[in-house]
CSV table of C-alpha atoms and ligand atoms in Angstrom, one decimal:
chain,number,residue,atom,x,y,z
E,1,UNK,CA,-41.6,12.5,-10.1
E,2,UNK,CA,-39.8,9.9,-11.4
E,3,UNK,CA,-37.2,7.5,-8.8
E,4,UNK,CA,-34.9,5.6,-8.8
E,5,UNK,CA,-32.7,3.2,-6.4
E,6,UNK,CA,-29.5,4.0,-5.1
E,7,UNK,CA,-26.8,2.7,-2.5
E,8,UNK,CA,-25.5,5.8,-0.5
E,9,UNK,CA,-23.3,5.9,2.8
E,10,UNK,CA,-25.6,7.4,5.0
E,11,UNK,CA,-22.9,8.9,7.1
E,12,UNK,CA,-19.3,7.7,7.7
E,13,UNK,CA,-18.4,4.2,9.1
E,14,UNK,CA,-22.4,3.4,8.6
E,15,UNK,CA,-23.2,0.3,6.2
E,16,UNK,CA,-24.8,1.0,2.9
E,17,UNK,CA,-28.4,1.7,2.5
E,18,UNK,CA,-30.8,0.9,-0.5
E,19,UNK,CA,-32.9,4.1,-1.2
E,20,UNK,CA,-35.4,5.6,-3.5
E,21,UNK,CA,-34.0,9.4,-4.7
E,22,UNK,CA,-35.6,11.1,-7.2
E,23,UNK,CA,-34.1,10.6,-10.7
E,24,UNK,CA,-31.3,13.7,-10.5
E,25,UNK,CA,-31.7,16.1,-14.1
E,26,UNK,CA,-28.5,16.8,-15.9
E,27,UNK,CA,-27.1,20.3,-15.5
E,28,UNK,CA,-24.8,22.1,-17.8
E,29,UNK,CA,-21.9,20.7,-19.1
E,30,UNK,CA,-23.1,17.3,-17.8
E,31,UNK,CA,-24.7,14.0,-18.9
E,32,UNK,CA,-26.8,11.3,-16.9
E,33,UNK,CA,-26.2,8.0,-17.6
E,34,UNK,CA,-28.2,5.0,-16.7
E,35,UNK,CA,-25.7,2.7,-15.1
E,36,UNK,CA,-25.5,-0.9,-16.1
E,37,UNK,CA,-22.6,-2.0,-14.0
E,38,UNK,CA,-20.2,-0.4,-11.5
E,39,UNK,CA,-17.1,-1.9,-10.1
E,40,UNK,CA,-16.3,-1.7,-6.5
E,41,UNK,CA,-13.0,-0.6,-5.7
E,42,UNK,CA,-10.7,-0.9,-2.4
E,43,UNK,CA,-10.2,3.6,-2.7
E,44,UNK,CA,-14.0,3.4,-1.9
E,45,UNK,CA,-13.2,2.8,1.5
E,46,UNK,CA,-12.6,6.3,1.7
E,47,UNK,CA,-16.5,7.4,1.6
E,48,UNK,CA,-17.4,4.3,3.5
E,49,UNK,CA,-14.9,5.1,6.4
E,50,UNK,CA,-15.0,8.6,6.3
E,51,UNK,CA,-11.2,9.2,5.1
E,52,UNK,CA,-11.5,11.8,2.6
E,53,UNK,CA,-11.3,15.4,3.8
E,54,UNK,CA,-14.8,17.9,3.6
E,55,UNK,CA,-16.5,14.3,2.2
E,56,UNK,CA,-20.8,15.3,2.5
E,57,UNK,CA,-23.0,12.4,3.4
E,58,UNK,CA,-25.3,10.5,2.3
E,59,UNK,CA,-22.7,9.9,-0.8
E,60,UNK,CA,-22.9,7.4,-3.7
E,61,UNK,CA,-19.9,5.7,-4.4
E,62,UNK,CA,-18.4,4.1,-7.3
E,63,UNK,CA,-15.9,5.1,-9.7
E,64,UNK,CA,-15.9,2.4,-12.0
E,65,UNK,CA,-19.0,2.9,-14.1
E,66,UNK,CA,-20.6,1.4,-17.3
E,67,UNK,CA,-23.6,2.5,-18.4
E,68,UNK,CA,-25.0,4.4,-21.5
E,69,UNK,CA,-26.6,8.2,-21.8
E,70,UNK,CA,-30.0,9.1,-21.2
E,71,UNK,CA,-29.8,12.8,-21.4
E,72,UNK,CA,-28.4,15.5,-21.9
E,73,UNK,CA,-27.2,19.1,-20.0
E,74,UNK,CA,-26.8,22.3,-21.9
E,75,UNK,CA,-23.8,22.8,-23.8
E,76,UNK,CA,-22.4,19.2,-24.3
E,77,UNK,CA,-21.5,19.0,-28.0
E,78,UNK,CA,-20.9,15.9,-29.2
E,79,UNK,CA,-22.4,13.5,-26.9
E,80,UNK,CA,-26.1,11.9,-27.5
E,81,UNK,CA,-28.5,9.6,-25.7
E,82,UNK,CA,-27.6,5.9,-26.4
E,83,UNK,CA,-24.0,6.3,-26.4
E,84,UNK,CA,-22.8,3.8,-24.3
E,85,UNK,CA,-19.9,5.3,-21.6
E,86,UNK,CA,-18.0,4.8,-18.4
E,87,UNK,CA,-16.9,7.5,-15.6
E,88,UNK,CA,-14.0,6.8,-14.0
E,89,UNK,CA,-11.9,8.3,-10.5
E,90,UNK,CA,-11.1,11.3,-12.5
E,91,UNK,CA,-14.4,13.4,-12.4
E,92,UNK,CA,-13.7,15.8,-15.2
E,93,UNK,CA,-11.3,19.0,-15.5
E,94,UNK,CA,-12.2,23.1,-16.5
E,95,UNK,CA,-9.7,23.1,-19.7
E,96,UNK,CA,-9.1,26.8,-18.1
E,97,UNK,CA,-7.0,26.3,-15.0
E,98,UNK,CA,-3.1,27.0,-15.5
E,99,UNK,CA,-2.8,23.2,-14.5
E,100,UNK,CA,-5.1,22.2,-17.9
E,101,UNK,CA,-3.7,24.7,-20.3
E,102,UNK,CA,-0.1,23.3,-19.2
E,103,UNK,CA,-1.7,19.9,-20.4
E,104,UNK,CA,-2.2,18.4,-16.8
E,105,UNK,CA,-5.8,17.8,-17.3
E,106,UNK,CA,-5.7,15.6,-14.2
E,107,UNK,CA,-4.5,18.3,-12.1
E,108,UNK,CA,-7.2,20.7,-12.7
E,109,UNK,CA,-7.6,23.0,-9.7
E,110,UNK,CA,-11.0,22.6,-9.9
E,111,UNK,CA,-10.8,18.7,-10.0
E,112,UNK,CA,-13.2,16.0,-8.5
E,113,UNK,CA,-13.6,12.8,-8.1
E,114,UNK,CA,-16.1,10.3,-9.0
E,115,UNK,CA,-18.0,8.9,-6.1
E,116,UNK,CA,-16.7,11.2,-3.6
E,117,UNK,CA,-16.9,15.0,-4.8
E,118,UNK,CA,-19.7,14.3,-6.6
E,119,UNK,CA,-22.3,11.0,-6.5
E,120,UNK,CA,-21.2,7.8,-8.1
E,121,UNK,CA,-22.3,4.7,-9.7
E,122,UNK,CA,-23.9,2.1,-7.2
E,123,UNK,CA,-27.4,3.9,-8.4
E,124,UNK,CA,-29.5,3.0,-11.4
E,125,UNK,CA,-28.7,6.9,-12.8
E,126,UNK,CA,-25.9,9.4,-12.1
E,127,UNK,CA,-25.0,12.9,-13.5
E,128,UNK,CA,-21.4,13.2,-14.5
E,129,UNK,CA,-19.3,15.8,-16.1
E,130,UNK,CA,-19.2,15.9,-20.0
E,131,UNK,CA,-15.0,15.5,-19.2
E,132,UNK,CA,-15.4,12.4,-17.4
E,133,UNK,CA,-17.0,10.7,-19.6
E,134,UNK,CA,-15.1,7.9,-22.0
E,135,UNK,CA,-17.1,6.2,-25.3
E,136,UNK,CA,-17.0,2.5,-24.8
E,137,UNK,CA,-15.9,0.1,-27.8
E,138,UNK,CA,-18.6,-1.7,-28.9
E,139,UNK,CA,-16.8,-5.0,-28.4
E,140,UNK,CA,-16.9,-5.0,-24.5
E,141,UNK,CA,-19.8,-5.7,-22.2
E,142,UNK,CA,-20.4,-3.3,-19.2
E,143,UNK,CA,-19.3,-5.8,-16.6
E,144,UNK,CA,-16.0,-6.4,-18.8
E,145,UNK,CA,-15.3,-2.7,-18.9
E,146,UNK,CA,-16.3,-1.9,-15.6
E,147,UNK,CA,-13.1,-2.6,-13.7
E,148,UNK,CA,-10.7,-1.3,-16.5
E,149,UNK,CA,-12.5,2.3,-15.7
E,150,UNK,CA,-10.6,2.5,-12.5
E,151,UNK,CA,-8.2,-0.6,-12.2
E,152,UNK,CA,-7.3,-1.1,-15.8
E,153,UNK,CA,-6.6,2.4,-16.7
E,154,UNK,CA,-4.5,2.9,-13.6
E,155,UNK,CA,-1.8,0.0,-14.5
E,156,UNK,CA,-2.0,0.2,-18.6
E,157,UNK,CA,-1.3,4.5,-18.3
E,158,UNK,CA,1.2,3.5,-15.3
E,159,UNK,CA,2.7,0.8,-18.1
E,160,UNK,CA,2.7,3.1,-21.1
E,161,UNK,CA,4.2,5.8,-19.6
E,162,UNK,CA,7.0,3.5,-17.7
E,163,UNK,CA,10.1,4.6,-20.0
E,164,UNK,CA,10.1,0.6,-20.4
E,165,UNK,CA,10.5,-0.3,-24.3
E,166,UNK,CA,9.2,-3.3,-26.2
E,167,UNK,CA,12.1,-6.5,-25.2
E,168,UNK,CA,12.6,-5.0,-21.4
E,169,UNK,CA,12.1,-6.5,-18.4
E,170,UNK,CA,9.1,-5.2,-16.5
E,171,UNK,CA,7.7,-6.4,-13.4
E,172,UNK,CA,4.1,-6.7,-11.9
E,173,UNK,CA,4.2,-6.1,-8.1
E,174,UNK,CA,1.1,-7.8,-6.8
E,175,UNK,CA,-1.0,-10.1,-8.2
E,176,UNK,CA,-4.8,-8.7,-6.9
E,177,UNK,CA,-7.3,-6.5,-8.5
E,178,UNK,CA,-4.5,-4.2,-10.4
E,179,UNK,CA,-1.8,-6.5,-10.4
E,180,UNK,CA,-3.4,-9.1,-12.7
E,181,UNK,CA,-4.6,-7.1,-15.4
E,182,UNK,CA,-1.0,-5.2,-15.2
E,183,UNK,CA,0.5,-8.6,-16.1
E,184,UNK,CA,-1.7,-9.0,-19.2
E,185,UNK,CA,-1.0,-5.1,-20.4
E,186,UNK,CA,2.8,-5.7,-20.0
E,187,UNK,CA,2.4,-9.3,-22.0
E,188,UNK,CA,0.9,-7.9,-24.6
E,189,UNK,CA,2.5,-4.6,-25.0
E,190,UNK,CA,5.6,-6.7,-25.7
E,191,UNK,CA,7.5,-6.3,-21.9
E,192,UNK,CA,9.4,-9.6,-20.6
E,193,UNK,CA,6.8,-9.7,-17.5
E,194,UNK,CA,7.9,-10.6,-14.5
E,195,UNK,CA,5.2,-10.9,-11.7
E,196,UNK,CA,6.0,-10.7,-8.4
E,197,UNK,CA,3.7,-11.9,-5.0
E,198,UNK,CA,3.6,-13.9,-2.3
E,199,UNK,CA,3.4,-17.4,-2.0
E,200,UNK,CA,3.8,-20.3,-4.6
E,201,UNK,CA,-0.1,-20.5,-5.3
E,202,UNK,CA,-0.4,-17.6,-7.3
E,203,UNK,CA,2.6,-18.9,-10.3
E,204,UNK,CA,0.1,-20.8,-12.3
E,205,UNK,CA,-2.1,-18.2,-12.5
E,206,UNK,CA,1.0,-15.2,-13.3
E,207,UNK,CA,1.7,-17.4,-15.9
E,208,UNK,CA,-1.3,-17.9,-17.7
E,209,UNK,CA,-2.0,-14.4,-17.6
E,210,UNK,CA,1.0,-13.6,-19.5
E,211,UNK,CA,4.1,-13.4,-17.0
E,212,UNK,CA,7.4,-15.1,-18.4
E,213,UNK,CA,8.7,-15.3,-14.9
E,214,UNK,CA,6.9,-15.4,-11.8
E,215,UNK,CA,9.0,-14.2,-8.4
E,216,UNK,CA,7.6,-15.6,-4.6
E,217,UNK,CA,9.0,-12.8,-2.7
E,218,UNK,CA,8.3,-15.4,0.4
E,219,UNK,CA,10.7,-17.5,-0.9
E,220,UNK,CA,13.3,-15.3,-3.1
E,221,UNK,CA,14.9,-11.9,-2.7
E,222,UNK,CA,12.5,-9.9,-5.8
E,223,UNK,CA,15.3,-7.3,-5.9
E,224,UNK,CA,18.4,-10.2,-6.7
E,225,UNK,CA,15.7,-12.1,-8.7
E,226,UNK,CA,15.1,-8.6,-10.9
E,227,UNK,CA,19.0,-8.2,-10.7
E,228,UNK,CA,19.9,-11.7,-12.3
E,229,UNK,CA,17.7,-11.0,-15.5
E,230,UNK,CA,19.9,-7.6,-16.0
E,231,UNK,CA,17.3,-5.5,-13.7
E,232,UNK,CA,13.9,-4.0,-14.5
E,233,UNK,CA,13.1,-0.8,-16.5
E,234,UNK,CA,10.1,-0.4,-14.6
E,235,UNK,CA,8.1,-1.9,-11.4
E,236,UNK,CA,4.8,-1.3,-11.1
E,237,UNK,CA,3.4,-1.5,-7.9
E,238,UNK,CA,0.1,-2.3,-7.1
E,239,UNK,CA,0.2,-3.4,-3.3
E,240,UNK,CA,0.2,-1.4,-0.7
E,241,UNK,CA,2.6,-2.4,1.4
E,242,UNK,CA,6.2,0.0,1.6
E,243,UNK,CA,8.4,-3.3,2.5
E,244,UNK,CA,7.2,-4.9,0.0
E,245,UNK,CA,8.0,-2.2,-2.9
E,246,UNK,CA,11.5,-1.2,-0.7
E,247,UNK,CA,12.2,-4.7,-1.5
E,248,UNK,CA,12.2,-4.5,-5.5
E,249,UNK,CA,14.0,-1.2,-5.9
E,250,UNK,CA,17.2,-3.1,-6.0
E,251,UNK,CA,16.0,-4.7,-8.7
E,252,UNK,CA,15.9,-1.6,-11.2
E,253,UNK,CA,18.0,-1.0,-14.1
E,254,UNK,CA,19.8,1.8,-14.5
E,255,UNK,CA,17.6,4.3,-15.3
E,256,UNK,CA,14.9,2.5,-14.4
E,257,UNK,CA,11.9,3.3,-12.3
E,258,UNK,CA,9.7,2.6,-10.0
E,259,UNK,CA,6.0,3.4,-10.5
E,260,UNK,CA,3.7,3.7,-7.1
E,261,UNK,CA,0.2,3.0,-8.2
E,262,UNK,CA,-0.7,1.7,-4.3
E,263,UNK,CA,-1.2,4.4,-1.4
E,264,UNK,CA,1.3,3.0,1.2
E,265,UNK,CA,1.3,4.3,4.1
E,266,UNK,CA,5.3,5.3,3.9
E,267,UNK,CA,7.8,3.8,1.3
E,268,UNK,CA,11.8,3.2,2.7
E,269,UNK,CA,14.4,4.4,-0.3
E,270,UNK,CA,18.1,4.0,0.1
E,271,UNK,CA,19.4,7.2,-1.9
E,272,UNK,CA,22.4,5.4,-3.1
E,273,UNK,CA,20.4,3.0,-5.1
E,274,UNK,CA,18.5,5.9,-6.8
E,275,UNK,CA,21.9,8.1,-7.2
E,276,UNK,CA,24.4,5.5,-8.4
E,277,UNK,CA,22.0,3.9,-11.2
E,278,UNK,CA,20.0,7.1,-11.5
E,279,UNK,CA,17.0,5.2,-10.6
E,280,UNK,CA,13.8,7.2,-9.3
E,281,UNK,CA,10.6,6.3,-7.6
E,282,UNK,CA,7.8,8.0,-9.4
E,283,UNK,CA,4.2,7.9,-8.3
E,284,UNK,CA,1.3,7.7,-11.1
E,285,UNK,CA,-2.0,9.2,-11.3
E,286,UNK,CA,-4.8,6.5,-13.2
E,287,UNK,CA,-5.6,9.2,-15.8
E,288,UNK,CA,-8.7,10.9,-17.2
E,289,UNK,CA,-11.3,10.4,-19.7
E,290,UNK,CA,-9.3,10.1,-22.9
E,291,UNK,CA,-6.8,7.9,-21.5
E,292,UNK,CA,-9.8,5.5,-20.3
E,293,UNK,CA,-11.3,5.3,-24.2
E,294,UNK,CA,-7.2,4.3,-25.0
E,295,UNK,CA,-7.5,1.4,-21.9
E,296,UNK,CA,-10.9,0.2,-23.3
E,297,UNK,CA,-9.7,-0.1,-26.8
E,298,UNK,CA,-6.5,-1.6,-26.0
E,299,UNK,CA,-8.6,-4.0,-24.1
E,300,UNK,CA,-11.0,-4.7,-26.1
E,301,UNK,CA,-8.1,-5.1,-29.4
E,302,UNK,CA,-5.4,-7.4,-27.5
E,303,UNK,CA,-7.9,-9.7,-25.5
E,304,UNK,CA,-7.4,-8.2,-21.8
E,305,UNK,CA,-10.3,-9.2,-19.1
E,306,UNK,CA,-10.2,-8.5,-15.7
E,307,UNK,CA,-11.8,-11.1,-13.5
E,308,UNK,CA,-14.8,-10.6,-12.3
E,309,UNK,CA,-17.2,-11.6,-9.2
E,310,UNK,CA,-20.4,-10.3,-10.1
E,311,UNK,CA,-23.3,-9.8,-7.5
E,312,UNK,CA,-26.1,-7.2,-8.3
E,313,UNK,CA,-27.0,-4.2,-7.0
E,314,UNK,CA,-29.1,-5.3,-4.0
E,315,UNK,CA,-26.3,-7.3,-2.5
E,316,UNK,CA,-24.1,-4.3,-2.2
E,317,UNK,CA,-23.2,-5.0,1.6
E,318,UNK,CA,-22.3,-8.2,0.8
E,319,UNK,CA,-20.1,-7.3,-2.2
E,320,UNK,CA,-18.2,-4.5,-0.6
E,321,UNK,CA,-17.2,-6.9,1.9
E,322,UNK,CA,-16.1,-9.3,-0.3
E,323,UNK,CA,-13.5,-7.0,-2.1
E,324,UNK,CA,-12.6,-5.6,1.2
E,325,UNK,CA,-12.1,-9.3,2.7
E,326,UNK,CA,-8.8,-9.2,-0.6
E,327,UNK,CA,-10.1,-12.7,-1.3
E,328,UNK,CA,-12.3,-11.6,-4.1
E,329,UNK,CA,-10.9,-13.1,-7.5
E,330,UNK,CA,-9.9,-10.4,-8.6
E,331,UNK,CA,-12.6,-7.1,-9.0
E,332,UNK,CA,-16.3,-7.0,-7.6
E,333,UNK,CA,-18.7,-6.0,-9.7
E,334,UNK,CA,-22.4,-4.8,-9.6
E,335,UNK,CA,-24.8,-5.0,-11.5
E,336,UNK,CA,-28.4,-3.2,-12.5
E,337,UNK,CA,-31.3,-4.6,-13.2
H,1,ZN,ZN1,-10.5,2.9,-7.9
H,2,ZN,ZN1,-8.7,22.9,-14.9
């Protein structure tokens, strides 16, 4: 039989081990894909740490996954060996539910996610759901399109589907994994970016990656700095800190919102700010398959990169801790042989 090596969680709270499994065959309605890179994201914690309700151990993890298919289940028109693909958090939907035939394909009652329901991509194969799956454009590598899978689809769907129009002022919370690949989506879908973190350092940097105005919310109110350019359309928020986003929402236009794309633990809202401008505070799913092949090709088309540390597969310990340590500049990246 066949092997291959993968990183699993042996139970929770345990560090990752490397480990030989047999090479897993592809059931029906599913693909395997031989991975070529996976990002490493911070809602991976939840396998590590145990956080994730009915979560069965050993599990793979990853949820940002670039690779191409190998071969094929029963039943998956359209899809051949070669193609090259990514999975991301969304782990593929029925089409039969009453949540998919209303259209909320990421609602699907019988929904999974990558990495956690299901085994991931810190392994040199996986099997994945036919609706998971996203073609790649042939323009970006795997380690380019890795981190868009999870952390690029998140803010450009968030973006899109802000209400914000071409001219408005939008701002970036954050400036870390998410936040600086949100600032080059709202640059070059024509938004008047404002980025917003703490600390001077980070300006030069905002700048460059396509902010017209960069707020230190150590320094400056982010709310009265929003308020002074007429007030933001839309704020996404990528930390996960409630303070820190109770902070903006006095910053809103009217009619403007507030997108939640980080899972803070609770989030302060004074209802008069949301009444008397009708302002709301709206929290945003990253999206599934489709809306992954419209991230990639956006990406690929306008010139957006996320920035990558890249360590390979073996070093897996030492790359999870490096994203968890929030130093990493900016997404963490592994790669396969
Ligand atoms: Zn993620
Ligand atoms: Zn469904």
């Amino acid at each position: 039989m066949k092997t291959m090596r993968v990183a699993q969680i042996p139970a929770a709270k345990q560090a990752f081990e490397i480990v030989e499994r047999p090479i897993p065959e592809p059931t029906p309605g599913t693909v395997r894909i031989k991975v070529a890179a996976c990002g490493i994201c911070h809602s991976d914690s939840v396998v590590r740490d145990g956080l994730f309700p009915g979560l069965s151990y050993p599990r793979i993890p990853g949820h940002e996954v670039a690779g191409t298919i190998d071969a094929l289940g029963d039943g998956v028109p359209g899809w051949k060996p070669g193609q090259r693909v990514g999975v991301g958090w969304n782990g593929g939907y029925c089409g039969r539910c009453d949540q998919c035939r209303r259209g909320n394909l990421f609602a699907c009652e019988t929904q999974q996610v990558t990495g956690i329901s299901f085994d991931g991509g810190y392994a040199e194969y996986m099997i994945a759901p036919a609706s998971a799956v996203a073609r790649f454009p042939d323009e970006l590598s795997s380690i380019d399109a890795a981190p868009l899978m999870c952390a690029g689809i998140t803010t450009f769907n968030a973006l899109r589907h802000s209400g914000a129009q071409p001219g408005d002022v939008v701002a970036v919370l954050g400036l870390g994994g998410l936040g600086h690949l949100g600032v080059q989506y709202a640059g070059k879908m024509g938004f008047h970016v404002v980025a917003i973190a703490r600390g001077k350092d980070k300006e030069p940097l905002a700048r460059e990656l396509g902010a017209a105005l960069y707020v230190d919310s150590q320094a400056q109110d982010p709310g009265a700095a929003l308020l002074a350019l007429g007030g933001a359309s839309a704020v996404i928020a990528t930390v996960t800190a409630g303070a820190a986003m109770s902070a903006v929402l006095p910053g809103l236009a009217v009619n403007g919102t507030l997108l939640v794309l980080g899972a803070a633990d609770s989030l302060q809202v004074a209802p008069w700010i949301l009444i008397s401008g009708r302002r709301s505070v709206k929290g945003w799913y990253s999206g599934t398959s489709i809306d992954s092949e419209d991230t990639l090709r956006f990406s690929a088309r306008a010139g957006v990169h996320s920035m990558n540390e890249i360590f390979p597969f073996e070093r897996v310990n030492e790359a999870y801790d490096r994203m968890v340590s929030g130093n990493a500049r900016f997404r963490v990246v592994l790669t396969m042989k």
